[in-house]
Coordinates of C-alpha atoms and ligand atoms in Angstrom, one line a residue:
X1 CA 19.7 13.7 9.9
X2 CA 19.3 11.8 12.9
X3 CA 22.7 12.3 15.2
X4 CA 23.3 8.5 14.8
X5 CA 23.3 5.7 12.8
X6 CA 23.0 2.0 14.4
X7 CA 24.6 -0.6 12.0
X8 CA 23.8 -3.5 14.9
X9 CA 22.8 -7.2 13.5
X10 CA 20.1 -7.6 16.1
X11 CA 18.3 -6.1 17.8
X12 CA 18.5 -3.4 15.4
X13 CA 17.5 0.0 14.3
X14 CA 13.7 0.5 13.9
X15 CA 12.1 3.2 12.1
X16 CA 12.0 6.4 13.6
X17 CA 8.4 6.7 13.0
X18 CA 7.6 3.7 14.4
X19 CA 9.6 4.6 17.5
X20 CA 7.7 8.3 17.8
X21 CA 4.2 6.6 17.2
X22 CA 5.0 4.0 19.9
X23 CA 6.0 7.0 22.1
X24 CA 3.1 9.1 21.6
X25 CA 0.8 5.9 22.0
X26 CA 2.6 4.7 25.0
X27 CA 0.4 5.9 27.8
X28 CA -3.0 5.9 25.9
X29 CA -3.5 3.8 22.9
X30 CA -6.1 5.3 20.8
X31 CA -8.2 6.8 23.4
X32 CA -8.7 3.7 25.0
X33 CA -7.3 5.1 28.4
X34 CA -4.7 1.8 28.7
X35 CA -1.4 1.1 27.2
X36 CA -1.1 -1.3 24.8
X37 CA 1.1 -3.3 27.8
X38 CA -1.9 -3.1 30.0
X39 CA -4.6 -4.8 27.7
X40 CA -6.3 -8.1 27.8
X41 CA -5.1 -10.3 24.7
X42 CA -8.6 -11.1 24.7
X43 CA -10.0 -7.7 24.9
X44 CA -11.6 -5.9 21.7
X45 CA -8.7 -3.1 21.7
X46 CA -5.8 -5.9 21.6
X47 CA -7.7 -8.3 19.0
X48 CA -8.0 -5.4 16.5
X49 CA -4.3 -5.0 16.7
X50 CA -3.8 -8.7 16.5
X51 CA -6.2 -8.8 13.3
X52 CA -4.4 -5.8 11.5
X53 CA -0.9 -7.4 12.3
X54 CA -2.0 -10.7 10.7
X55 CA -3.3 -9.0 7.8
X56 CA -0.5 -6.5 7.1
X57 CA 1.9 -9.5 6.9
X58 CA -0.4 -11.7 4.9
X59 CA -0.4 -8.5 2.3
X60 CA 3.2 -7.5 2.5
X61 CA 4.4 -11.0 1.8
X62 CA 1.3 -12.2 -0.3
X63 CA 0.9 -15.2 1.8
X64 CA -1.5 -17.8 0.2
X65 CA -4.5 -19.1 2.1
X66 CA -3.3 -22.5 2.7
X67 CA -0.5 -21.7 5.0
X68 CA -1.0 -20.4 8.6
X69 CA 1.2 -17.4 10.1
X70 CA 1.9 -18.0 14.0
X71 CA 3.7 -15.3 16.5
X72 CA 5.5 -17.4 18.8
X73 CA 8.3 -16.8 21.4
X74 CA 11.9 -18.8 22.1
X75 CA 13.6 -17.0 18.9
X76 CA 14.6 -18.7 16.0
X77 CA 16.9 -20.5 18.1
X78 CA 13.7 -22.4 19.7
X79 CA 12.5 -23.5 16.3
X80 CA 16.0 -25.2 15.5
X81 CA 14.4 -28.0 17.8
X82 CA 10.6 -27.1 17.3
X83 CA 10.7 -27.6 13.4
X84 CA 11.7 -31.3 13.3
X85 CA 9.8 -32.2 16.4
X86 CA 6.7 -30.5 14.3
X87 CA 7.3 -31.4 11.0
X88 CA 9.2 -34.7 10.4
X89 CA 6.2 -37.1 10.9
X90 CA 7.0 -40.6 10.2
X91 CA 10.5 -39.4 8.4
X92 CA 13.8 -40.1 10.3
X93 CA 15.8 -37.8 8.1
X94 CA 16.1 -34.1 7.2
X95 CA 18.4 -32.3 4.7
X96 CA 20.4 -29.4 5.7
X97 CA 22.6 -26.8 3.7
X98 CA 25.3 -25.4 5.4
X99 CA 26.1 -22.1 4.8
X100 CA 27.4 -20.6 8.1
X101 CA 27.0 -20.1 11.9
X102 CA 23.2 -20.1 11.6
X103 CA 23.2 -23.1 9.5
X104 CA 25.2 -24.9 11.6
X105 CA 23.3 -23.9 14.7
X106 CA 20.0 -25.1 13.0
X107 CA 21.8 -28.9 12.1
X108 CA 22.7 -28.8 15.8
X109 CA 19.3 -28.3 16.9
X110 CA 17.8 -30.8 14.6
X111 CA 20.2 -33.4 15.4
X112 CA 18.9 -34.5 18.8
X113 CA 15.6 -35.4 16.6
X114 CA 16.5 -36.9 13.3
X115 CA 19.4 -37.9 11.2
X116 CA 20.7 -34.9 9.7
X117 CA 21.8 -35.0 5.9
X118 CA 24.4 -32.3 5.1
X119 CA 23.3 -31.6 1.6
X120 CA 26.1 -29.3 1.0
X121 CA 28.4 -27.1 3.1
X122 CA 30.7 -24.4 2.1
X123 CA 33.1 -25.0 5.8
X124 CA 35.9 -25.8 3.5
X125 CA 36.1 -22.4 2.1
X126 CA 35.4 -20.5 5.5
X127 CA 31.8 -19.7 4.2
X128 CA 32.7 -17.5 1.5
X129 CA 30.4 -18.7 -0.9
X130 CA 27.1 -20.9 -1.3
X131 CA 27.9 -24.3 -2.7
X132 CA 27.2 -24.9 -6.4
X133 CA 23.7 -26.7 -7.0
X134 CA 25.4 -29.4 -8.8
X135 CA 27.0 -30.6 -5.8
X136 CA 24.1 -30.5 -3.4
X137 CA 22.9 -34.2 -2.4
X138 CA 19.4 -34.4 -1.4
X139 CA 18.0 -37.5 -0.2
X140 CA 14.7 -38.0 -1.5
X141 CA 13.3 -39.8 1.7
X142 CA 14.0 -36.7 4.1
X143 CA 11.2 -34.8 5.6
X144 CA 12.4 -31.5 4.3
X145 CA 15.3 -29.4 3.2
X146 CA 16.4 -26.9 5.3
X147 CA 18.5 -23.9 4.3
X148 CA 19.7 -20.2 5.9
X149 CA 18.7 -17.8 3.1
X150 CA 20.6 -15.1 4.8
X151 CA 24.1 -15.5 7.0
X152 CA 24.1 -12.9 9.5
X153 CA 27.3 -13.5 10.6
X154 CA 29.2 -14.8 7.5
X155 CA 27.2 -12.2 5.3
X156 CA 26.5 -14.5 2.7
X157 CA 22.9 -14.3 1.2
X158 CA 20.9 -16.7 -1.9
X159 CA 19.8 -14.7 -4.6
X160 CA 17.1 -17.2 -5.4
X161 CA 14.8 -19.8 -4.1
X162 CA 16.2 -23.5 -4.6
X163 CA 14.3 -25.9 -6.7
X164 CA 13.7 -29.1 -4.7
X165 CA 10.8 -31.8 -4.3
X166 CA 11.2 -31.5 -0.6
X167 CA 9.2 -29.3 1.8
X168 CA 11.7 -26.2 1.7
X169 CA 12.2 -25.0 5.2
X170 CA 14.4 -21.4 5.7
X171 CA 15.5 -19.4 8.4
X172 CA 14.7 -15.9 6.9
X173 CA 15.6 -14.3 10.5
X174 CA 18.0 -11.8 8.8
X175 CA 16.3 -11.2 5.5
X176 CA 12.8 -11.4 5.9
X177 CA 10.5 -8.4 4.2
X178 CA 13.7 -7.3 2.7
X179 CA 12.9 -8.5 -1.0
X180 CA 10.2 -10.4 -2.4
X181 CA 9.7 -13.8 -2.1
X182 CA 7.1 -16.1 -3.5
X183 CA 5.7 -17.9 0.0
X184 CA 4.4 -20.7 -2.0
X185 CA 7.7 -22.4 -3.1
X186 CA 8.2 -23.0 0.9
X187 CA 7.0 -25.4 3.3
X188 CA 7.7 -23.5 6.3
X189 CA 9.4 -19.6 6.7
X190 CA 10.5 -18.8 10.3
X191 CA 12.2 -15.5 11.4
X192 CA 13.0 -13.5 14.9
X193 CA 11.4 -10.6 14.5
X194 CA 14.5 -8.5 16.0
X195 CA 16.3 -7.3 12.4
X196 CA 13.5 -6.4 9.8
X197 CA 10.2 -7.1 12.0
X198 CA 10.4 -5.1 15.4
X199 CA 11.7 -5.8 18.9
X200 CA 13.1 -9.1 20.0
X201 CA 10.7 -11.3 21.8
X202 CA 8.6 -12.8 18.9
X203 CA 9.3 -15.6 16.2
X204 CA 7.2 -15.6 13.3
X205 CA 6.4 -19.3 11.8
X206 CA 4.5 -19.1 8.1
X207 CA 3.7 -22.9 7.5
X208 CA 1.7 -24.6 4.8
X209 CA -1.0 -26.7 6.1
X210 CA -0.1 -29.8 4.8
X211 CA 2.7 -29.9 7.4
X212 CA 0.6 -29.4 10.5
X213 CA -1.1 -32.1 12.8
X214 CA 2.6 -34.1 12.7
X215 CA 4.0 -33.0 15.7
X216 CA 5.7 -35.6 17.9
X217 CA 3.6 -37.0 21.0
X218 CA 4.4 -35.3 24.1
X219 CA 5.3 -31.9 22.4
X220 CA 4.1 -29.0 24.7
X221 CA 0.9 -27.4 23.4
X222 CA 3.0 -23.6 23.2
X223 CA 5.4 -25.3 21.0
X224 CA 2.9 -27.0 19.1
X225 CA 2.3 -25.5 15.6
X226 CA -1.2 -27.1 15.1
X227 CA -2.5 -26.7 18.4
X228 CA -1.0 -22.7 18.1
X229 CA -2.6 -22.1 14.5
X230 CA -5.7 -23.4 16.2
X231 CA -5.5 -20.8 18.8
X232 CA -4.4 -17.8 16.4
X233 CA -1.0 -17.8 18.3
X234 CA -2.9 -17.2 21.7
X235 CA -2.8 -20.7 23.3
X236 CA -1.2 -18.6 26.2
X237 CA -0.6 -15.0 26.6
X238 CA 1.4 -13.7 23.8
X239 CA 3.9 -11.0 23.7
X240 CA 1.2 -8.4 23.1
X241 CA 3.1 -5.1 23.2
X242 CA 5.7 -6.9 20.8
X243 CA 2.7 -7.4 18.6
X244 CA 1.9 -4.3 18.7
X245 CA 5.2 -3.0 17.8
X246 CA 5.6 -5.3 14.6
X247 CA 2.4 -4.2 13.6
X248 CA 3.6 -0.6 13.7
X249 CA 6.8 -1.7 11.7
X250 CA 4.7 -3.4 8.9
X251 CA 2.5 -0.4 8.6
X252 CA 5.4 1.6 8.1
X253 CA 6.7 -0.8 5.3
X254 CA 3.3 -0.7 3.8
X255 CA 3.6 3.2 3.9
X256 CA 7.2 3.0 2.2
X257 CA 5.3 1.1 -0.7
X258 CA 6.0 -2.6 0.5
X259 CA 8.5 -5.0 0.2
X260 CA 9.2 -4.4 -3.7
X261 CA 9.8 -0.8 -3.1
X262 CA 12.4 -1.5 0.0
X263 CA 13.9 -4.0 -1.9
X264 CA 14.9 -1.4 -4.6
X265 CA 16.3 0.9 -1.6
X266 CA 17.8 -2.1 -0.1
X267 CA 19.6 -2.9 -3.5
X268 CA 21.0 0.5 -3.9
X269 CA 22.3 0.8 -0.3
X270 CA 24.3 -2.9 -0.5
X271 CA 25.7 -1.9 -4.0
X272 CA 26.7 1.5 -2.7
X273 CA 28.6 0.2 0.2
X274 CA 30.3 -2.8 -1.7
X275 CA 31.4 -0.6 -4.3
X276 CA 32.8 1.4 -1.7
X277 CA 34.9 -1.4 0.0
X278 CA 35.6 -3.0 -3.5
X279 CA 37.7 0.0 -4.7
X280 CA 39.5 1.0 -1.1
X281 CA 42.7 -0.7 -0.5
X282 CA 42.2 -0.4 3.2
X283 CA 38.9 -2.6 3.5
X284 CA 37.8 -5.7 2.2
X285 CA 34.7 -8.3 1.8
X286 CA 35.7 -11.8 1.3
X287 CA 32.4 -13.1 0.3
X288 CA 31.8 -14.2 -3.5
X289 CA 30.3 -11.4 -5.2
X290 CA 27.3 -13.1 -6.4
X291 CA 26.6 -14.7 -2.9
X292 CA 27.0 -11.5 -1.0
X293 CA 24.6 -10.3 1.5
X294 CA 22.3 -7.2 0.9
X295 CA 21.5 -7.1 4.8
X296 CA 25.0 -7.9 6.7
X297 CA 28.0 -6.4 5.2
X298 CA 31.4 -7.6 7.0
X299 CA 34.6 -6.0 6.1
X300 CA 38.2 -6.5 7.3
X301 CA 40.9 -3.7 7.2
X302 CA 43.9 -4.8 5.9
X303 CA 45.8 -3.5 9.2
X304 CA 44.1 -5.2 12.1
X305 CA 46.1 -2.4 14.5
X306 CA 43.3 0.3 13.0
X307 CA 40.2 -2.0 14.1
X308 CA 40.1 0.0 17.6
X309 CA 40.7 3.3 16.0
X310 CA 38.1 2.7 13.3
X311 CA 35.5 1.8 15.8
X312 CA 36.4 4.7 18.1
X313 CA 36.4 7.5 15.5
X314 CA 33.4 5.5 14.1
X315 CA 31.5 6.0 17.3
X316 CA 32.4 9.6 17.9
X317 CA 30.8 10.4 14.5
X318 CA 27.8 8.7 15.3
X319 CA 28.1 5.3 13.6
X320 CA 27.0 2.6 16.0
X321 CA 27.3 -0.9 16.6
X322 CA 30.2 -1.8 13.6
X323 CA 32.2 -4.3 15.6
X324 CA 32.4 -7.3 13.3
X325 CA 30.9 -10.7 14.9
X326 CA 33.9 -12.5 17.4
X327 CA 34.0 -15.5 15.3
X328 CA 34.7 -13.2 12.0
X329 CA 36.5 -10.3 13.2
X330 CA 36.6 -7.0 11.6
X331 CA 33.9 -4.7 11.1
X332 CA 30.1 -5.8 9.9
X333 CA 27.4 -3.2 8.9
X334 CA 24.1 -4.3 9.3
X335 CA 21.7 -2.2 6.8
X336 CA 18.4 -3.5 7.6
X337 CA 15.0 -1.8 5.9
X338 CA 15.1 0.5 8.5
X339 CA 18.6 1.8 7.9
X340 CA 17.9 5.0 5.6
X341 CA 19.9 5.1 2.5
X342 CA 21.3 8.5 4.1
X343 CA 22.8 6.4 6.9
X344 CA 24.7 4.1 4.5
X345 CA 26.0 6.9 2.3
X346 CA 27.3 9.0 5.5
X347 CA 29.2 5.7 6.3
X348 CA 30.7 5.3 3.0
X349 CA 31.7 9.1 3.3
X350 CA 33.5 8.5 6.9
X351 CA 34.9 5.1 5.7
X352 CA 36.8 6.8 3.0
X353 CA 37.8 9.7 5.0
X354 CA 39.2 7.4 7.5
X355 CA 41.1 5.7 4.6
X356 CA 42.5 8.8 3.5
X357 CA 43.6 10.0 6.9
X358 CA 45.2 6.8 8.3
Ligands
LIG401 N1 19.0 -17.5 12.6 C1 19.8 -16.0 12.0 C2 19.8 -16.4 10.7 C3 19.9 -15.3 13.1 O1 20.6 -14.2 12.4 C4 19.6 -15.2 14.3 C5 20.1 -14.4 15.3 N2 21.1 -13.5 15.1 C6 19.3 -16.5 14.7 C7 18.7 -17.3 13.7 C8 19.0 -16.6 16.4 O2 17.9 -16.1 16.6 P1 17.4 -15.8 18.1 O3 18.2 -15.3 19.0 O4 16.1 -15.2 18.3 O5 16.9 -17.4 18.7

């Protein structure tokens, strides 16, 4: 058992095996005489790392051939602006579903470039559920429909992919690779790497080819999906070491049995933690049961005075980064792919013991 469990929302825990392999290969990658950090991105060694990275992601997500996969910089936040500037084309409007803090940020980012139609919002109930599909108002003239499949702060997750005739755009930053998704249902998927894929510094964009070639004139090449796709995301020097680390995480995931296998474990971890919260009288989670996230689980203590004590004792016992987001308060346990089931079970035991003694 590790001496600590890291429940950080992101950057977050990485598989111990990956960190050990990176450590072992740090100074001399596979007898190349170089660290991956020191390699030319155009050299044969790094090109082999890049090729494996692309292939492993395609394999793990079963990405169809008519999609390009880009590994960019600037975080998901940069994509809030680069999505409209790349794929609006001649359209002037885009539809957004607002289910929490990250949807709000995506909406704000797009507003500079187009008329944003908020097709549905759960702001009025404090983002504790996903608005019913029957209430969504979709403008068929819009360029795309954007949603956030998992709200990292509010702990809300879509259990299925919305049906729409518009190209569907999804910010999968906090649940990519945690469960099987049918990529062909999407126009564009994007995600910052720092939760389920590796360290911060790389943003993945998976884009259907028919949405390319529509960028606003004047958009710098490094931000232009078509130009980056033409250059295999190497229009300029990529974040080479981060690509390598993501590659190790993807290999680790394959060794676990892939996305379908980790999905089963993720469901079990989340179900156990929610059950513990629901049956306690100290902890509670405000999210509608059907819309609860399997990745980020916020919970409130009935007595706010106990927050600091809880965090202090948790830390002493090796449970790290449980403090809730400042806009939400309370606690949040982020239990991404790399959080072992033993970590969740140990947290549940700690929580029960804390409730008993306080
Ligand atoms: N979207 C979601 C769902 C997120 O959780 C985050 C980061 N926590 C972001 C976007 C922003 O990502 P970045 O900081 O990489 O720009």
